[in-house]
Phi, psi and omega in degrees: 000129177310143174277186181069009189255035149081356183252131163297122182275146197258122159261146163260155174248121181283305179181146180234142182223128170285122186217109175066062201020029166244207187225119163272114169234141160241129206227182193204146174210157172293122182257142168287330191293301193301318191083018187201166171299145163237141181255151181209151161257164181218118154264100198259129153319166155299313169313339177306331195284336162262356174141166185313141194228150179297150193241134182236137166253131180274146179235111168295168176260190202297161172060349188271173179212200175305337168265005192264325164311305193301325185272299196267343181274353187044057186278311198317330188286308179291310172332309194281346177283315180304326202056049174252138162278147175240135187234134208210084180285163160301145192273358176175154160319135189232156189040048177292320187079021184273131190284130208083003182276349167253003203278338176230156166269351172254357178217155186081231207287143169060024183203054175293330165071001181057043182218167166266105177309122182267331193279141169280151359266013191298304187316324174320295193232352186261090192240051192297316184290341169285327186279321179279328175281311215262311188272304200282343163261024161260354182280316171313312201283348182268012186230317191227154200273075168285128171282111195282333185280005201237063183239127182241172176219152156207177179191212200211132175053237159306344171293307204298333157314306176304288166352269198290351171281310181307321192288324198273322180295328188222073177290330168307332204265301208230130195248344167216149189209137181201157175234164182230124162057032195306150165270115193269334189225072180293341174278003176238045187207160185278332169289327202285299204298314187294311189278339172292313168319291188298323179266320199244010180065145181332327170306109172297341187284349189272346202278323189304329187282025168213037183230126171298303170323293169309317163319306173319300199278006182234007173091357173277157177232147172228167160312161178303133187255152189225118187228133175244149186193116185278154176261009176246025195267140179306316174314332202308295195279345170278317196248337203254317193009074153295356174275340186280305174309302171334294185297328184280344181271333179286347198252336171245038167065356175298088175338121184211123156259116181238129183242120168271133185237123196278158186061002157303131177229192200276009209252172192284355161312324179294301170302320183308315175292339180238015199278324177287321170306341184261305195290340169287329174293313213295304189299329167292321192283328180276347169241009173064031181212000000 
């Protein structure tokens, strides 16, 4: 939401908890883009008491919500040390009354894929990209001490897809990016084909704009990327395709560190193991040290 429109955003506090000297809170606001109330979490590090701090948007995966990362990733301890604000948007609109929204775990509710739907009936409320990139930063700025020129984005699985595509589509907004086990070539996997057919329609020519691998081929670029992938991930072969993204980065000259880890699966034990590396990657990039 643009600043200076004279209307203060109303943020409802759902809960707040002292955490590592900072505050982990969960909130709700009436979203103009979505047309419904939307929930999000914020961890404010102790440094925010003295001035604006860099902010990282975490995009969660299928079936998750705004609480998942805050509860499972163990990120607050290191974020408090580094002075990083963590924002966790919900993964889709909820209670929309849209027919079929709750029919499957990988499409509809909790499966927004971080894009703006163009096909009915999803186009009415499924406007996740606009909510996260155009509206939510302004909403946050009305209450939280965030350094607006130091914003990064990262995520897991569907959220890793979202982090990569939004960083590539909005390079002026996101100055750092990383991902855990991202859906790296969604136009070439069942999850992506299902989501894009439903949200964007049958015309595949529109899908490439929301596929990180295809965006690279089309000339989009992002800051240096960090991706971690577990080799015991049951979704690796059919759904994730990091090798396709890696090849596209190599061809495009896009800086990428892709690390493969034996024994790790797709879950949050994997995320928690490596979250400190990702927070430090963002902190170095956003503060240039």
